[in-house]
Short mmCIF file of N, CA and C in Angstrom, two decimals:
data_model
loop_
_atom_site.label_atom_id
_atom_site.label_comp_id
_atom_site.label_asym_id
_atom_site.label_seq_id
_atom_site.Cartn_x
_atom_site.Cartn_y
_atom_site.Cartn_z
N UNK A 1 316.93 157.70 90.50
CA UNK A 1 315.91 157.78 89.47
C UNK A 1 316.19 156.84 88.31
N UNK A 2 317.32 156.61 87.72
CA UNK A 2 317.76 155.67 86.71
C UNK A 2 317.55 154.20 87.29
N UNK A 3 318.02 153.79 88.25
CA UNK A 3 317.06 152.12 88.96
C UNK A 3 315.81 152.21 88.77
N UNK A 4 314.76 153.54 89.41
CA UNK A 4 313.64 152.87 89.30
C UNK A 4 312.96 153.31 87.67
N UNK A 5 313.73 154.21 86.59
CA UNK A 5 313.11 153.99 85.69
C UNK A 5 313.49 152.69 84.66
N UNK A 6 314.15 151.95 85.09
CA UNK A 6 315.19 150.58 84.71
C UNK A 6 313.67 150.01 85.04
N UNK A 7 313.57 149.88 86.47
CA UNK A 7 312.57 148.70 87.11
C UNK A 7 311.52 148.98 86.21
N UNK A 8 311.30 150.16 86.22
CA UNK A 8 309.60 150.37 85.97
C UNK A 8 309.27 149.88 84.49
N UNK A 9 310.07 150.61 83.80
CA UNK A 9 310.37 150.44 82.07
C UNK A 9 310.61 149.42 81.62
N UNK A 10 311.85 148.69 82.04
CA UNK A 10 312.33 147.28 81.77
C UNK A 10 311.80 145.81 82.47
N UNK A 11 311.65 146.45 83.43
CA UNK A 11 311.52 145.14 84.40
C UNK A 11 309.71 144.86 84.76
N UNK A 12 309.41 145.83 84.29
CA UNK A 12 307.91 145.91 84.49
C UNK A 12 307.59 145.60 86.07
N UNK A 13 307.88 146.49 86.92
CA UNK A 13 307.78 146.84 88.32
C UNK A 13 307.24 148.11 88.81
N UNK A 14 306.13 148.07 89.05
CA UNK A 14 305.37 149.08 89.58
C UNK A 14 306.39 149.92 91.30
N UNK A 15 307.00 150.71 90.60
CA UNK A 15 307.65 152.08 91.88
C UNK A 15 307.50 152.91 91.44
N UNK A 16 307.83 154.04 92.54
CA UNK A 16 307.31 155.19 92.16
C UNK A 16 308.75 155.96 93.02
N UNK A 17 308.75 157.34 92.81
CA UNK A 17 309.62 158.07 93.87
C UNK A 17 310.45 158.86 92.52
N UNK A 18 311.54 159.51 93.38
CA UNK A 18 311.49 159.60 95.15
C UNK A 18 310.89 160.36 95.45
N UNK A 19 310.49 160.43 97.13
CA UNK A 19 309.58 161.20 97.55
C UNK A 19 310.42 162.09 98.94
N UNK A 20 310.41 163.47 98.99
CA UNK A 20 310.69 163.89 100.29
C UNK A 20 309.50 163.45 101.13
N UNK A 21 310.79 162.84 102.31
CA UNK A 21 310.13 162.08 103.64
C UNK A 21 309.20 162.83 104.10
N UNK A 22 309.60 163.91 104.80
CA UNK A 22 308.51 164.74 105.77
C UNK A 22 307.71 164.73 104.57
N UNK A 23 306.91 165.26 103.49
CA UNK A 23 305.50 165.42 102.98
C UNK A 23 305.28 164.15 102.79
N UNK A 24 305.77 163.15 102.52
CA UNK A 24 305.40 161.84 101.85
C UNK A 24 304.71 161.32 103.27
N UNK A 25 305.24 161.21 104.79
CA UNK A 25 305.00 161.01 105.36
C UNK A 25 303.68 161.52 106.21
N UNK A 26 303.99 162.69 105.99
CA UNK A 26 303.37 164.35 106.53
C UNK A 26 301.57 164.32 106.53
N UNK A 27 302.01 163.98 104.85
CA UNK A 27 300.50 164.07 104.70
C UNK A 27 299.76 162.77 104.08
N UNK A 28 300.14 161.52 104.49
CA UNK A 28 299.69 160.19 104.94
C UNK A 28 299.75 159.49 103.51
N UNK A 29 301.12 159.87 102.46
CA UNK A 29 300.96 159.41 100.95
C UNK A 29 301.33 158.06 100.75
N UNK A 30 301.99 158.08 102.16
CA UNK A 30 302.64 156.52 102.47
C UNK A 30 301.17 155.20 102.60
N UNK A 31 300.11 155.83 102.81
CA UNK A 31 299.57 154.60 102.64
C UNK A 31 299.11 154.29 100.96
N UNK A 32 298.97 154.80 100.20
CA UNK A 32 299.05 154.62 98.92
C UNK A 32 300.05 153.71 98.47
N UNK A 33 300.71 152.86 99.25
CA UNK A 33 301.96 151.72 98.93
C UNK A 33 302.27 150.87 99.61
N UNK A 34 302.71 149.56 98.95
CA UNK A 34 302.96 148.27 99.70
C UNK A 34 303.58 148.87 100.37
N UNK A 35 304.98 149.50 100.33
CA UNK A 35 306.20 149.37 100.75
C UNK A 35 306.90 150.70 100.77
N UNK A 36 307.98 150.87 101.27
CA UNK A 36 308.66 151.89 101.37
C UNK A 36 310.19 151.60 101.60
N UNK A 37 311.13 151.76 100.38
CA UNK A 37 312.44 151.70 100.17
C UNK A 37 313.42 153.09 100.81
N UNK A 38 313.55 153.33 102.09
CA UNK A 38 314.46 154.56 102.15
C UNK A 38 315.85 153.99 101.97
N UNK A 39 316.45 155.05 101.24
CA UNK A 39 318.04 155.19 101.12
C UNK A 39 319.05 155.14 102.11
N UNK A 40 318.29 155.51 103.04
CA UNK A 40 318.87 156.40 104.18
C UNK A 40 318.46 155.78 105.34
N UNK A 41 318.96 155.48 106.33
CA UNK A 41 318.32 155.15 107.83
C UNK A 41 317.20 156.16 108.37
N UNK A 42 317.76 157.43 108.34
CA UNK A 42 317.00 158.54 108.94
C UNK A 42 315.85 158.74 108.20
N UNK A 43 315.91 158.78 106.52
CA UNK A 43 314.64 159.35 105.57
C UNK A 43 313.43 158.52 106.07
N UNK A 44 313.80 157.14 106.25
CA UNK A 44 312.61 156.51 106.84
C UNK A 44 311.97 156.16 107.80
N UNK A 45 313.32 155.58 109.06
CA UNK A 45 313.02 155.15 110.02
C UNK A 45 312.26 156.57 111.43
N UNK A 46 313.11 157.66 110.96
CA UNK A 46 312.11 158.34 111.94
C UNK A 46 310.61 158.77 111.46
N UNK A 47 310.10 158.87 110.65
CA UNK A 47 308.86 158.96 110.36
C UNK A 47 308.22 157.89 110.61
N UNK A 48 308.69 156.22 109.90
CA UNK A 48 308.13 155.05 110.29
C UNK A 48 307.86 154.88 112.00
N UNK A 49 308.93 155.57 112.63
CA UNK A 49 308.70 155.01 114.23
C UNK A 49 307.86 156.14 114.56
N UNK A 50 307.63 157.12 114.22
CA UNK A 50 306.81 158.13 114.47
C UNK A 50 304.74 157.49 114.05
N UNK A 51 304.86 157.21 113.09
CA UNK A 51 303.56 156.17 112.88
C UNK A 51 303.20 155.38 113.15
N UNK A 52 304.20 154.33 113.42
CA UNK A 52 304.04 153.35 113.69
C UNK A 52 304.58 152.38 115.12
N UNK A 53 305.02 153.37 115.70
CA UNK A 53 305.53 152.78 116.78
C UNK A 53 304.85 151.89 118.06
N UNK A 54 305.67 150.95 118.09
CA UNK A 54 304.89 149.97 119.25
C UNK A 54 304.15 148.72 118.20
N UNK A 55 304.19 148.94 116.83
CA UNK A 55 303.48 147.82 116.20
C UNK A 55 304.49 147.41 114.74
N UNK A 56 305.30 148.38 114.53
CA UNK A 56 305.81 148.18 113.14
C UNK A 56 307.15 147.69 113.45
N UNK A 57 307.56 146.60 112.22
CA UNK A 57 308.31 145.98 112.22
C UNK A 57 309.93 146.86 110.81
N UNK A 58 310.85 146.83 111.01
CA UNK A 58 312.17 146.78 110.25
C UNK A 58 312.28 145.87 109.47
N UNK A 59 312.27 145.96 108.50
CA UNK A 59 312.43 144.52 107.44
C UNK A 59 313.96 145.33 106.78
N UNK A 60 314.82 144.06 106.20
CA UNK A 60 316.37 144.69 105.99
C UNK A 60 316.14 143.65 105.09
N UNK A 61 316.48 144.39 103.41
CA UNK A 61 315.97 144.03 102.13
C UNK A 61 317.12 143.44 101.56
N UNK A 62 317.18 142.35 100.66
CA UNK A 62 318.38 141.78 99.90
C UNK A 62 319.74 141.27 100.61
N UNK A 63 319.22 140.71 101.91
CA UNK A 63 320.26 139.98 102.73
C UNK A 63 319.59 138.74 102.18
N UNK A 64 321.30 137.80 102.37
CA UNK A 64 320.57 136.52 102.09
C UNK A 64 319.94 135.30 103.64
N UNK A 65 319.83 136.49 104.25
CA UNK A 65 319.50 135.95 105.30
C UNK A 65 318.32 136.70 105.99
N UNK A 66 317.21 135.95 106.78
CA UNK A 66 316.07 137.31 106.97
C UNK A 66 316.18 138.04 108.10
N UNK A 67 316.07 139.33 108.43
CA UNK A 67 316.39 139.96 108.96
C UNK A 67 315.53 141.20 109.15
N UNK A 68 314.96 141.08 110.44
CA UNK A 68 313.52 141.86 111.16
C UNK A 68 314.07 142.21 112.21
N UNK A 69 313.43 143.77 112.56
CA UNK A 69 313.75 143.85 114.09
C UNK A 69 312.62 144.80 114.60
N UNK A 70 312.20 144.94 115.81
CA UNK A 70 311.28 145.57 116.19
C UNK A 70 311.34 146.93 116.21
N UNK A 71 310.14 147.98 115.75
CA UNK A 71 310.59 149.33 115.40
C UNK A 71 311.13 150.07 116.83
N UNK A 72 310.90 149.48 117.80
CA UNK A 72 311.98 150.06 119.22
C UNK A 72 313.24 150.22 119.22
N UNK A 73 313.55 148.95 118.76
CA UNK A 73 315.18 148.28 118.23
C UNK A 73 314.96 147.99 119.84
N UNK A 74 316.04 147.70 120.51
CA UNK A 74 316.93 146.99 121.25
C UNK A 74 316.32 147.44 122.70
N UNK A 75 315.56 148.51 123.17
CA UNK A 75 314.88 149.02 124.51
C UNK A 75 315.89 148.91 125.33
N UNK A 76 316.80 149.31 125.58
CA UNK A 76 318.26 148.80 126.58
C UNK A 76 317.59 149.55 127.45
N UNK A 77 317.10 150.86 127.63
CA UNK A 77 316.39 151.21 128.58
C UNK A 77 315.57 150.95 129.56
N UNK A 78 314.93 150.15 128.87
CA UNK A 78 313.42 149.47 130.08
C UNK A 78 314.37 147.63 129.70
N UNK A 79 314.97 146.97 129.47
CA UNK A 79 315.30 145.65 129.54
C UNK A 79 315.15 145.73 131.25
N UNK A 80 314.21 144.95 131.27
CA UNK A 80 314.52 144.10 132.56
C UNK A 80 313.56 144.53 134.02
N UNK A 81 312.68 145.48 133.22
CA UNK A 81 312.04 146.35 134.26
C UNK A 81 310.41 145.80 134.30
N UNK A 82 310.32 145.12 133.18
CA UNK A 82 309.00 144.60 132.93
C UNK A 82 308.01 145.34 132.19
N UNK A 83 308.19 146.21 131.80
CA UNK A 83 307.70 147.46 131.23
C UNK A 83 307.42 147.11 129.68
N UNK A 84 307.94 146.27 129.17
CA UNK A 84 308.18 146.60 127.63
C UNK A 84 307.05 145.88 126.83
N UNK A 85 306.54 146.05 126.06
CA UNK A 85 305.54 146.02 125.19
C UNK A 85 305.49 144.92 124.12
N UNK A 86 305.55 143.39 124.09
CA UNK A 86 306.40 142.69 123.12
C UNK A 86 305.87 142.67 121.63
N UNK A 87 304.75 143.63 121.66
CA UNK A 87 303.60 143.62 120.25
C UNK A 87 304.59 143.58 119.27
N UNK A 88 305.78 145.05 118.86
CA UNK A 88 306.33 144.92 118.05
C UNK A 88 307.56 143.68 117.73
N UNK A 89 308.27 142.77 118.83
CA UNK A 89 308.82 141.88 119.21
C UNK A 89 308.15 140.64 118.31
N UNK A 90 306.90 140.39 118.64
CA UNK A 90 306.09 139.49 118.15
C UNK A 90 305.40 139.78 116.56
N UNK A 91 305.72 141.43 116.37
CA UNK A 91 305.10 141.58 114.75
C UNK A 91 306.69 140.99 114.15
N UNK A 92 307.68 141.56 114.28
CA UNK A 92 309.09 141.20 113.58
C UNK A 92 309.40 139.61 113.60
N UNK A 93 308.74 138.91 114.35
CA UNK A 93 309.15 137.33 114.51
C UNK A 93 308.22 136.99 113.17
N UNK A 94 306.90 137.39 113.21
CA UNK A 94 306.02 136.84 112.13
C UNK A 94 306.35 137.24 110.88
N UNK A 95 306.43 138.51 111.34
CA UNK A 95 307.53 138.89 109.83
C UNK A 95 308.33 138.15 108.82
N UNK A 96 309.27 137.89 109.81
CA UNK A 96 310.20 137.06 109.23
C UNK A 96 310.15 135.95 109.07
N UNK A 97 309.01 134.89 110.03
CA UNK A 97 308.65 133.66 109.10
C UNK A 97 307.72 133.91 107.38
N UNK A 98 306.81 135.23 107.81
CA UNK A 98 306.84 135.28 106.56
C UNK A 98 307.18 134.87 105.24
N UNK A 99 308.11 136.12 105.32
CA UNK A 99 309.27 136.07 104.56
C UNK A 99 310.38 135.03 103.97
N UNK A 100 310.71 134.22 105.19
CA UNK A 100 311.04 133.42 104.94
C UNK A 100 309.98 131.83 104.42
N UNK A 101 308.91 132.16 104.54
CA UNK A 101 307.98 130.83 103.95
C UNK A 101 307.89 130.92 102.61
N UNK A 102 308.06 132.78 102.31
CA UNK A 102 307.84 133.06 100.53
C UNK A 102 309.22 133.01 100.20
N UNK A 103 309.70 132.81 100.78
CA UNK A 103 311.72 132.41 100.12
C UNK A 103 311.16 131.01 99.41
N UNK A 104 310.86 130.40 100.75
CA UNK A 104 310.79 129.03 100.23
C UNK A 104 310.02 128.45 99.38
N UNK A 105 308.82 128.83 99.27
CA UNK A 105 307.79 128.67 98.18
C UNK A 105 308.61 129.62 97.01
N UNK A 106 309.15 130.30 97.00
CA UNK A 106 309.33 131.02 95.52
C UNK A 106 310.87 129.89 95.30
N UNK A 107 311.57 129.85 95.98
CA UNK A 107 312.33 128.40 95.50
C UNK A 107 311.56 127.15 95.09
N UNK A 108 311.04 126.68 95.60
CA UNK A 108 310.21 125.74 95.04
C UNK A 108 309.39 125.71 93.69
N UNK A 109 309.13 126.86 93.39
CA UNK A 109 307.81 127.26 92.26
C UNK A 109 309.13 127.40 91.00
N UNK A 110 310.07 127.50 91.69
CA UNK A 110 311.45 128.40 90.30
C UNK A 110 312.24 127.10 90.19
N UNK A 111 312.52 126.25 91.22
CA UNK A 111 313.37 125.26 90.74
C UNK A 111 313.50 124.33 89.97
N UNK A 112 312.78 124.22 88.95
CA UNK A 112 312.21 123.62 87.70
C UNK A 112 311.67 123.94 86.46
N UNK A 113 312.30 125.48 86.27
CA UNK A 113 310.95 125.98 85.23
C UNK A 113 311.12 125.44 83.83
N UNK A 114 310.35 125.47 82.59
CA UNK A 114 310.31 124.84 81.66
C UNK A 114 310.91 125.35 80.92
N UNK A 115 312.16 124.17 80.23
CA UNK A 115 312.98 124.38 79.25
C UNK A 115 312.38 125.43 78.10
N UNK A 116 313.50 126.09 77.74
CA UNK A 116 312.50 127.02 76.07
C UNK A 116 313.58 126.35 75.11
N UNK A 117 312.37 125.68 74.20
CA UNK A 117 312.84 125.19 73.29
C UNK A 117 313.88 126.36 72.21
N UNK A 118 315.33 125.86 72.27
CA UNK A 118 316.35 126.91 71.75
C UNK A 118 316.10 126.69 70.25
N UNK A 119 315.83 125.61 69.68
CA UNK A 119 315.65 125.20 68.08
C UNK A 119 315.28 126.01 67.48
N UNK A 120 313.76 126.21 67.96
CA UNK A 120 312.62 127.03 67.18
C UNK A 120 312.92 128.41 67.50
N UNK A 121 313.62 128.84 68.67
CA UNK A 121 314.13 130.02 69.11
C UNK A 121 314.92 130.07 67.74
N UNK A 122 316.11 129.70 67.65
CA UNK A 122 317.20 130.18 66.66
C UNK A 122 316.60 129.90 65.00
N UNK A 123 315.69 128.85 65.16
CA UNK A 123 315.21 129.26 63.50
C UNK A 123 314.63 130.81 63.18
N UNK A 124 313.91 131.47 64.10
CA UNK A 124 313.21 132.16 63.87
C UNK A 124 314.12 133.75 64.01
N UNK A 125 315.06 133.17 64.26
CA UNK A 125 316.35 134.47 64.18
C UNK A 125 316.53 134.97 62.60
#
């Protein structure tokens, strides 16, 4: 609760929470939001694969590297049987170019920003 009243207060970042999973999930509050931060592997991912399964993608937040995986994970089960479904396979690939295209555009847009004049800053101290 102290992060997101930091974010919300200070940082001017629209979050909300926390929310217990089962009702948040339960009774469909989750679409009221971009996004969904669980703490926990379990708080989220079994409800998320419960909704969304066969189409939703794993996104893994504040690596410096991007990192998607399909909400199946790994199918070791059906590998190789022909069986498997590549929808979510193919949502986690796009995903992550995504993601990674707004890395790069938000580097680009930041790597130059305009000096603040310190002069008029410190006169006005």
């Amino acid at each position: 609760r102290p992060a997101l009243k930091k974010l919300y207060f200070n940082e001017n970042i629209l979050v909300f929470g926390p929310f217990a999973a089962d009702s948040f999930f339960g009774s469909q509050t989750y679409r009221n939001y971009d996004a969904v931060l669980a703490p926990y592997h379990d708080q989220g991912l079994i409800a998320f694969k419960t909704i969304a399964f066969g189409n939703g993608v794993n996104y893994t937040a504040g690596l410096s590297k991007v990192r998607t995986s399909p909400d199946h994970g790994t199918a070791y089960e059906i590998a190789g049987k022909d069986i498997a479904d590549p929808q979510s396979f193919r949502q986690a690939i796009y995903t992550a170019l995504d993601v990674f295209r707004n890395r790069e555009e938000y580097a680009e847009l930041t790597k130059n920003p305009l000096k603040i004049r310190t002069l008029e800053l410190e006169k006005d101290k």
